[in-house]
XYZ file of C-alpha atoms in Angstrom:
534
model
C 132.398 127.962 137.839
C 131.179 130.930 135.912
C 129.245 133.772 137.860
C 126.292 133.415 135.087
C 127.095 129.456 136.190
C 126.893 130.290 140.302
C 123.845 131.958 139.669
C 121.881 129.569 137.159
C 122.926 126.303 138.696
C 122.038 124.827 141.836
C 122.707 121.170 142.003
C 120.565 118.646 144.772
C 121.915 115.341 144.612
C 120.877 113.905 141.679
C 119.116 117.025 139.853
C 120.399 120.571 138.346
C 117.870 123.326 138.331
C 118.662 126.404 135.715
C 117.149 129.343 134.528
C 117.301 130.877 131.588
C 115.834 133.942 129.302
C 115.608 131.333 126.336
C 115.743 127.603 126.051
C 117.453 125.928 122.368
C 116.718 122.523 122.147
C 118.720 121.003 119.632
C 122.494 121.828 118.416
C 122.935 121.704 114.897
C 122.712 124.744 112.583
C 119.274 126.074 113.371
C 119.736 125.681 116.783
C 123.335 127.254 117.416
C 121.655 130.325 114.645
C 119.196 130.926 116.660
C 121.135 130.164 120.575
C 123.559 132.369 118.557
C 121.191 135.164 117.467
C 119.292 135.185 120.795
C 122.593 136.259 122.801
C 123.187 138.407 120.385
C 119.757 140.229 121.875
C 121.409 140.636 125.506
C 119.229 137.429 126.633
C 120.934 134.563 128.849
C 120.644 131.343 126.441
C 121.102 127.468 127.044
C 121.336 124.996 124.403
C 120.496 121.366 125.430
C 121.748 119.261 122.877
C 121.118 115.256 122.410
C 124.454 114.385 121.520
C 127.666 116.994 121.405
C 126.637 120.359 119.959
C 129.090 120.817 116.740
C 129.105 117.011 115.646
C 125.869 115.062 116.068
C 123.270 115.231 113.467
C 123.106 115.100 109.521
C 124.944 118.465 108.359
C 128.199 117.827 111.027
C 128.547 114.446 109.522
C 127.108 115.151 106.240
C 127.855 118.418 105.228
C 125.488 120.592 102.747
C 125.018 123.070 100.232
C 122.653 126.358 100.759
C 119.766 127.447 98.684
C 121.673 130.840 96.874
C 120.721 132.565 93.851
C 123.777 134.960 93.438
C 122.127 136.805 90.553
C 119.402 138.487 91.216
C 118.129 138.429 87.787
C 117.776 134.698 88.275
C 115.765 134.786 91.080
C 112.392 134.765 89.733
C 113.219 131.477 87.684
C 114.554 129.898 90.348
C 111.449 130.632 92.478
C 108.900 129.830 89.625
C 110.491 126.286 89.554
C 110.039 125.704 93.596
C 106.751 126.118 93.257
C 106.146 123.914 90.581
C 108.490 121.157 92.102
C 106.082 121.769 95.724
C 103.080 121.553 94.185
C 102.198 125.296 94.398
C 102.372 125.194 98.355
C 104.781 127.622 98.814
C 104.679 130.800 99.797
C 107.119 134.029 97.724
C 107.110 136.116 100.632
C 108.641 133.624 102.889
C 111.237 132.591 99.887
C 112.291 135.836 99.743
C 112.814 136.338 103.390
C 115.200 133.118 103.731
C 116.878 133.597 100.657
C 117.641 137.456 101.982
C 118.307 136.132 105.564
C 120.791 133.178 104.310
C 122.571 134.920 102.066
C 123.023 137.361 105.257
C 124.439 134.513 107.163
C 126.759 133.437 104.826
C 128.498 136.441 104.787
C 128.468 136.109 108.391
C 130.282 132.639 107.967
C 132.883 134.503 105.558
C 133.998 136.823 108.272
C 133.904 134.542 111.551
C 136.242 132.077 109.317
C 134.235 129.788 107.301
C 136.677 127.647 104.721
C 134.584 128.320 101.577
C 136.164 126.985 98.508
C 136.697 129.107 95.326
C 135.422 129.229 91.663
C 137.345 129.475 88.827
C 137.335 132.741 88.814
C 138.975 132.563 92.925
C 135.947 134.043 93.959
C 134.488 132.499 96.903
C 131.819 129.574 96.087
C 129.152 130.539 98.979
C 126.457 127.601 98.356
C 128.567 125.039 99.564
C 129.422 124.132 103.294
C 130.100 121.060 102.303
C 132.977 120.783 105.127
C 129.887 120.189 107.416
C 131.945 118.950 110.677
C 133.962 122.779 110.385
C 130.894 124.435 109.722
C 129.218 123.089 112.886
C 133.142 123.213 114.820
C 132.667 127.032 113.905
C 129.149 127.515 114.918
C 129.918 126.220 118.543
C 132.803 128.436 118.655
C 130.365 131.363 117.998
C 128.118 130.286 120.413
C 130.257 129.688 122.993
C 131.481 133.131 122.282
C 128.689 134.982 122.968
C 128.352 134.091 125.920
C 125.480 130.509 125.791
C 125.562 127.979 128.058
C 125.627 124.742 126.302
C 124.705 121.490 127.916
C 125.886 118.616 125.979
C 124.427 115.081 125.922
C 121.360 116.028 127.147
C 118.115 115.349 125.554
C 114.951 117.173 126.577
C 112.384 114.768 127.814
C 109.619 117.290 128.047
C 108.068 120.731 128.215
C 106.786 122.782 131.168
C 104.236 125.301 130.568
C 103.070 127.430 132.968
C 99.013 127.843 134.523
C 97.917 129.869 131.171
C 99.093 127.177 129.219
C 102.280 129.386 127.742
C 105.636 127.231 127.527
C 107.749 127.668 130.272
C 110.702 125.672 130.038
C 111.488 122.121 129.848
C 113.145 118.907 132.363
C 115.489 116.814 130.506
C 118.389 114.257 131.753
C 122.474 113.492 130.741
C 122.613 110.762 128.927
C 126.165 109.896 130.642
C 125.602 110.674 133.790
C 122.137 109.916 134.325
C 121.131 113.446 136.118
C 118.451 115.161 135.905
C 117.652 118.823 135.474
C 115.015 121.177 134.671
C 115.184 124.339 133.072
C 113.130 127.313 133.794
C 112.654 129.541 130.622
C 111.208 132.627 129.057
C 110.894 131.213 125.966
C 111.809 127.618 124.275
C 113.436 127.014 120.266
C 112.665 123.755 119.161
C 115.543 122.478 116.734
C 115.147 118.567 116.999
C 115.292 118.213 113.482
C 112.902 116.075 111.826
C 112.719 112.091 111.625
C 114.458 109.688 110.065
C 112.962 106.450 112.213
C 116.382 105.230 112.929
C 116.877 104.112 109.127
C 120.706 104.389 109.410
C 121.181 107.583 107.332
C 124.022 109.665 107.618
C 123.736 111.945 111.104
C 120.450 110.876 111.562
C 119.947 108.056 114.244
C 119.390 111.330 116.733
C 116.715 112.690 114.749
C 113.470 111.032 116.284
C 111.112 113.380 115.793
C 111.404 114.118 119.800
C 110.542 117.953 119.024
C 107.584 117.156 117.481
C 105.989 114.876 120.177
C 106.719 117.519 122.668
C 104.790 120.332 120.866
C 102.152 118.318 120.556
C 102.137 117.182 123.736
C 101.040 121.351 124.704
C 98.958 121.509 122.278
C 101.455 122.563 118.972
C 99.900 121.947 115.481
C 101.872 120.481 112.650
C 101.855 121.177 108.772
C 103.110 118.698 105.873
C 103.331 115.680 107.144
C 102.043 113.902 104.419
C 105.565 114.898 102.930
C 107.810 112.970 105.200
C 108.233 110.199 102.843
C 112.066 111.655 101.489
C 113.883 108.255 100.505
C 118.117 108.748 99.724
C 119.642 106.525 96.935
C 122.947 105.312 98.808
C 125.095 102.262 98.276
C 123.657 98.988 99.948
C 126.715 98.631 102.322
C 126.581 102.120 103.571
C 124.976 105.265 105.032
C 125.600 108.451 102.721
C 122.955 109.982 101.161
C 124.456 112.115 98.832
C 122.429 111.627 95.851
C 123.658 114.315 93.275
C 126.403 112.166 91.535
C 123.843 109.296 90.609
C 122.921 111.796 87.591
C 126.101 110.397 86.002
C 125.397 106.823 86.798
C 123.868 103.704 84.487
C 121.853 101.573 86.989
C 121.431 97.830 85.647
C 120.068 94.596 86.646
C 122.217 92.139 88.259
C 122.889 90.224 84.758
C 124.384 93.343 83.921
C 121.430 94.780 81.674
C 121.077 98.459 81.146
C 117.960 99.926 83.309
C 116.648 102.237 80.732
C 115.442 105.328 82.849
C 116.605 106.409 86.481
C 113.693 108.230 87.694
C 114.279 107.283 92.200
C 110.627 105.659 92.206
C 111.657 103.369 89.036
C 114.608 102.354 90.498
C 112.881 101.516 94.127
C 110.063 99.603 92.260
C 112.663 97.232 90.647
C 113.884 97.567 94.056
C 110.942 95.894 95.734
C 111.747 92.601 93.897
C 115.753 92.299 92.627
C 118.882 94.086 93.368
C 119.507 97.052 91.190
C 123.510 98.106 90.720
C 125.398 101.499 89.682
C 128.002 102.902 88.012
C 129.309 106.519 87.901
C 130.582 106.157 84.507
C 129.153 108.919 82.986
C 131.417 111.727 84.740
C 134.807 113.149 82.818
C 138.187 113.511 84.422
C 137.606 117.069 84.849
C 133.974 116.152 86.684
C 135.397 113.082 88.788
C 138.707 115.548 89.983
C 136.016 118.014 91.377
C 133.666 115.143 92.569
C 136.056 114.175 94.910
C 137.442 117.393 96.125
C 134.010 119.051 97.138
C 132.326 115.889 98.316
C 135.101 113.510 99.301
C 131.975 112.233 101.932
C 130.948 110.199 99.397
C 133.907 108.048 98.450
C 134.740 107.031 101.834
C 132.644 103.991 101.745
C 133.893 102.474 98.328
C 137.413 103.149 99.940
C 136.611 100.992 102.662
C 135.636 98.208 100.489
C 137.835 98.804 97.508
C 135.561 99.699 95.234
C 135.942 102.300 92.629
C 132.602 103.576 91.834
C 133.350 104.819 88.465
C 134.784 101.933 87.014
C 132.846 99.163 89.163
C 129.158 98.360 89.680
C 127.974 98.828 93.418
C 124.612 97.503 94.975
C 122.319 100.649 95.938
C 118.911 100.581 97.938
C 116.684 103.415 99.036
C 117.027 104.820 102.986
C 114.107 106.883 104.293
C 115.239 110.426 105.389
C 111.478 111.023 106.166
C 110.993 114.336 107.714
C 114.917 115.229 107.530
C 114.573 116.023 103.662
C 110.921 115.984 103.583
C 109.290 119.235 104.301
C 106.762 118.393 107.263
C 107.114 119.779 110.699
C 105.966 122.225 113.063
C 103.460 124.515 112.349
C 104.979 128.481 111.871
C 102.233 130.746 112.714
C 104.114 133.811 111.826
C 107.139 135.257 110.310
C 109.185 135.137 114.347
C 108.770 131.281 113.792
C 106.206 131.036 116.989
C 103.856 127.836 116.789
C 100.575 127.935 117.951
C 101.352 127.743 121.267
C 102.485 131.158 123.194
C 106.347 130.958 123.942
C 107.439 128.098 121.903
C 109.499 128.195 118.771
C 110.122 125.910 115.852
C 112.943 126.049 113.755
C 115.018 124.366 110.648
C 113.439 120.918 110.191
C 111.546 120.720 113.464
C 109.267 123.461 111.669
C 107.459 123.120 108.712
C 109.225 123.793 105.616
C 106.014 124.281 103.053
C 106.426 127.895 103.627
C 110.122 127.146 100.955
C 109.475 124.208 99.508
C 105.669 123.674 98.954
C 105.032 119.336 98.674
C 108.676 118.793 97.559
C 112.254 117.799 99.167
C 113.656 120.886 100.644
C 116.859 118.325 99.740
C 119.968 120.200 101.567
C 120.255 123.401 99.975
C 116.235 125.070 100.640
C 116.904 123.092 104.358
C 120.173 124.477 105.211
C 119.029 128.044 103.980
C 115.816 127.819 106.479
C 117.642 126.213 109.252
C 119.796 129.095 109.018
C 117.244 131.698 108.375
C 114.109 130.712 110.801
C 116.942 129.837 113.813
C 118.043 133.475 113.344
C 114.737 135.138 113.381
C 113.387 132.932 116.173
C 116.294 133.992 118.335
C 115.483 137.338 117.996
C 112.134 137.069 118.807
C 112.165 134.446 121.784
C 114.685 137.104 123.072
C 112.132 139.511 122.755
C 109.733 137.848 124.084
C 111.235 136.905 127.380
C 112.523 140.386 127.756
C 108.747 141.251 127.694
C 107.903 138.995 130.379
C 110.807 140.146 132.785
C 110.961 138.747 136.409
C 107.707 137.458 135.732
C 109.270 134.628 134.051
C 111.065 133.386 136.822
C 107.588 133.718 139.428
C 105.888 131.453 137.057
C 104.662 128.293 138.448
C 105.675 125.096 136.162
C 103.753 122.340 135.163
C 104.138 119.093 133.530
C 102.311 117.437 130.753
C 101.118 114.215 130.772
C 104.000 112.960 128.460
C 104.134 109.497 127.104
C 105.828 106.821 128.380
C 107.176 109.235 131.170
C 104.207 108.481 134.180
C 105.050 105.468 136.256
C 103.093 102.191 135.279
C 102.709 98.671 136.327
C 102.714 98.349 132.349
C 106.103 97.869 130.988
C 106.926 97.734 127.157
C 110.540 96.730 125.117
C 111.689 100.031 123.388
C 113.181 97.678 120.908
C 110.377 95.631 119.916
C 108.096 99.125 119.289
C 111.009 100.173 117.340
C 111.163 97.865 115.068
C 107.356 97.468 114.317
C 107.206 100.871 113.380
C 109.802 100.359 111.313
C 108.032 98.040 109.512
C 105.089 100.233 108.571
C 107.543 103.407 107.379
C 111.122 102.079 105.950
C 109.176 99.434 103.061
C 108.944 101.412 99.660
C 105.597 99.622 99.101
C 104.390 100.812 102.211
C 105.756 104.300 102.353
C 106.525 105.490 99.046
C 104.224 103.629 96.656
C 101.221 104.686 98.948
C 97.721 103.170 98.747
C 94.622 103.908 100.549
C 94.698 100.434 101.823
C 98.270 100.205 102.763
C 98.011 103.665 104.512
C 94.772 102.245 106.661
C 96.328 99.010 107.413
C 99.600 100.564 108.369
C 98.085 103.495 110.672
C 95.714 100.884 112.264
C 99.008 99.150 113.246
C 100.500 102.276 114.356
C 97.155 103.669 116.618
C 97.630 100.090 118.591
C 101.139 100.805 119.289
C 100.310 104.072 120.526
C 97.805 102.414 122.937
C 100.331 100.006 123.859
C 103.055 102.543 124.848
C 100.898 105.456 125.651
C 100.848 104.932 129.545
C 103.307 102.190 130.093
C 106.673 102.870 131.217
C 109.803 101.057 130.899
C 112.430 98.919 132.955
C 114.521 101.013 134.173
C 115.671 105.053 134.222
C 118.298 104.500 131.553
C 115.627 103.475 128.857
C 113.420 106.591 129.596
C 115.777 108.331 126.518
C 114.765 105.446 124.277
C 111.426 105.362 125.301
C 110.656 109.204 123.974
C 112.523 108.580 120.787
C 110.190 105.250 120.646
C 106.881 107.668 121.612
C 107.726 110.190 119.307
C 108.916 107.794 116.515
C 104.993 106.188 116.803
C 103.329 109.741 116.990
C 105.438 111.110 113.766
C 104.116 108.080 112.186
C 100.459 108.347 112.738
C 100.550 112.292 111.662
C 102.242 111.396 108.880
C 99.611 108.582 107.562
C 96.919 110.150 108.750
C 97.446 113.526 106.558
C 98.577 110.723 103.173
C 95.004 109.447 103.553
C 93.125 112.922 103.812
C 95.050 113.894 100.733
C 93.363 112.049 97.897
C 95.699 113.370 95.334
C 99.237 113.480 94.214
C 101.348 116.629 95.147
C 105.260 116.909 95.802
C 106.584 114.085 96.921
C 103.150 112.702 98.064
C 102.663 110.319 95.349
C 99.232 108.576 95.695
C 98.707 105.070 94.129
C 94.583 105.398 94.014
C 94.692 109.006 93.499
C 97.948 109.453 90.633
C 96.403 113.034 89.632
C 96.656 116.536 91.044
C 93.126 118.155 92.260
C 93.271 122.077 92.016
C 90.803 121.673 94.734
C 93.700 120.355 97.153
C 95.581 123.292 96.627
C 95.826 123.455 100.385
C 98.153 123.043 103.190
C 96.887 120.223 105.815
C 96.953 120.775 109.197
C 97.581 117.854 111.942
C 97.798 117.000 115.768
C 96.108 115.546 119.141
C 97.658 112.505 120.398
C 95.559 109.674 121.853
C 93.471 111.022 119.059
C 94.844 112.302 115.450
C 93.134 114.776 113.494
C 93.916 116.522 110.282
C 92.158 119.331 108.309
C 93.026 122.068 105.805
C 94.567 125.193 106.529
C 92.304 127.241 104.949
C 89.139 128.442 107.646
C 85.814 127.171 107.503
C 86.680 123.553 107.104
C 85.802 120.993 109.663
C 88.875 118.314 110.559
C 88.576 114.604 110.406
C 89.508 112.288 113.261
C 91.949 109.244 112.137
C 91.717 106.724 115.719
């Protein structure tokens, strides 16, 4: 055992008590940027990750490119689009800043050892990281290096704050042993990534929207989640949701008939009532030889079932990435990535990312710049911000929130069974995608009962208490998310609006949401009073 390790750690019977200068919840890219840039300040850092930091979660399995605009003379057209595509949301400053701070990173990824392929011209292609499992491999190595404790398989439960209401640190529990622990903090990074509700997409049955549920929980607002409704074109018998090589595809019908137009939504409406098939057989040699050498991710399925996909039709549905490539999160107060609660930090896609990408997908590229970007700049200024508190930190007295699911009950509820009817409001396309005021009132009154339900029952038994969060927070994301479609009576982004099929200049506004037992959304600008949805 370390000295840092002797000194942090004290372990009574079945529970571990450390302390630390700053907390990182989460272990894929924004969180190992910003465990990575906090060390970097001098502060003692520990990362408690869900599954093993450097492989769980979307980018290790996935891989990714990275929003880069080499030439600067292209910049302003490549912004100018973004805000068209987000529905004017957006914000330049804060484009700037990531594209500045990315590009930064990259560079840093170039000299710590990064495999970054090469142009034609051999000069290295920097918007690709597509080798996601070495670019995660590498950022645990970096952590590791300087100096962060990292505490595998072990998902935070919930926050501590301490008698002022500031966020103090957090008790969690191993998912393979069972222990327990609680960490004592200066300051706490949320990287939980977004929420996928367990929809089977690539890396993302640990993304439960845990981070968000937490925040809320002391008192956190969130932004955007009306655009959490991200669905991923993949092929029926698997999980990748690569979607950029469908550009060189001809869907058809099942008799074989060409589907004239391949807009996502016209393929998920056909969808909704007969299979719809694809073919990459639009791609040359010269396109397929590079298809398969910079995303060789996305063959592996077809391999497995002997298919080749640019000679052979393939069944494809639609798989909700919700939050993961939608752009709702956490609400970022200020340019250190603080929420609105003092000592707590939200980065990649556990924060908002309207401040990039406005209404629209921040897809991989805008997401893995602003992972990169807000984990860095959070680090710095948690680090900062527990230096300021000093031994005071460690006098502060801790208290716990009245979390879901986590108070002993004679109520009991099936994880399972809450699961799955959630499920069955968000994964449907007719529910979740083709979105009517009707649908959305039927579907949250659904969801506000199985809040009720769950709210303050517990489960069975210790090892469920993992499940039962993800469950909570699953049902919570949900309601936000529903609750913010119906107060915008428009279409923006990726918020398309079956009653409302127009965008009103008057809605040219962020929407703000929260509470828990009762959800409430307004706008973002002052002045305006918020509207309960219970």
């Amino acid at each position: 055992m370390s000295a840092y390790d002797s000194k942090l750690v004290s372990t009574l019977g079945s529970h571990i008590d450390l302390e630390a200068e700053v907390l990182v919840i989460g272990g894929g890219p924004a969180g190992t940027w910003a465990a990575w840039s906090a060390a970097t300040q001098g502060a003692k850092v520990i990362l408690a990750d869900k599954g093993y930091c450097g492989t769980s979660g979307a980018t290790a399995a996935a891989g990714t490119t990275v929003w880069y605009v080499s030439n600067p003379d292209n910049r302003e057209t490549e912004l100018s689009r973004r805000e068209t595509l987000g529905g004017f949301l957006s914000d330049r400053d804060w484009m700037n800043r990531v594209l500045d701070r990315a590009r930064l990173n990259l560079n840093r990824l170039v000299e710590w050892g990064y495999p970054f392929s090469r142009d034609d011209n051999g000069h290295l292609y920097l918007p690709s990281l597509h080798q996601g499992a070495e670019y995660m491999r590498l950022m645990r190595k970096q952590v590791k290096k300087v100096g962060v404790k990292i505490l595998d398989h072990s998902p935070v439960l919930e926050l501590l704050v301490d008698a002022d209401g500031a966020v103090a640190g957090a008790k969690g529990m191993n998912r393979q042993t069972g222990e327990h622990w609680t960490i004592r903090a200066g300051a706490v990074i949320l990287a939980t990534g977004g929420c996928a509700f367990l929809s089977k997409t690539l890396g993302c049955n640990v993304l439960t929207g845990d981070g968000y549920l937490m925040a809320a929980e002391v008192g956190a607002q969130l932004s955007g989640m009306e655009f959490s409704n991200a669905y991923a074109l993949t092929p029926a018998f698997a999980s990748v949701t690569k979607g950029a090589y469908y550009r060189y595809a001809t869907f058809t019908y099942e008799d074989g008939t060409v589907i004239e137009g391949k807009d996502r939504r016209d393929i998920a409406r056909i969808l909704l009532t007969q299979p719809v098939y694809a073919c990459i057989d639009k791609a040359t040699e010269e396109e397929k030889s590079w298809m398969r050498t910079i995303q060789h991710n996305f063959f592996l399925p077809f391999e497995r079932v002997g298919i080749d996909p640019f000679t052979q039709r393939f069944p494809v549905t639609l798989r909700l990435e919700g939050t993961v490539r939608g752009t709702g999160g956490l609400r970022i107060v200020d340019e250190t990535c603080a929420t609105s609660v003092p000592g707590l930090y939200a980065v990649g896609d556990a924060a908002t990312r309207e401040l990039i990408c406005g209404g629209a997908s921040g897809g991989g590229s805008p997401n893995a710049a602003w992972a990169s970007a807000s984990g860095d700049w959070a680090g710095e200024a948690a680090a900062l911000y527990a230096r300021q508190l000093g031994s005071q930190a460690n006098r502060r007295s801790l208290h716990r929130i009245d979390g879901a699911t986590l108070s002993p009950s004679t109520r009991t509820f099936a994880p399972t069974d809450i699961i799955r009817a959630v499920q069955a409001e968000v994964l449907p396309c007719d529910r979740n995608l083709f979105r009517t005021e009707q649908g959305l009132s039927e579907s949250l009154k659904r969801l506000h009962e199985l809040w009720n339900e769950i709210r303050n029952a517990s489960v069975q038994s210790d090892r469920q208490t993992i499940q039962a969060r993800e469950t909570a927070a699953m049902v919570a994301t949900a309601r936000w998310m529903y609750a913010t479609a119906l107060e915008r009576k428009e279409s923006r982004g990726m918020h398309k609006h079956e009653d409302y099929s127009q965008t009103d200049v008057k809605q040219q506004h962020r929407l703000l949401s929260g509470g828990l037992d009762s959800v409430w959304v307004k706008p973002e600008k002052e002045g305006v009073g918020s509207r309960k949805y219970d």
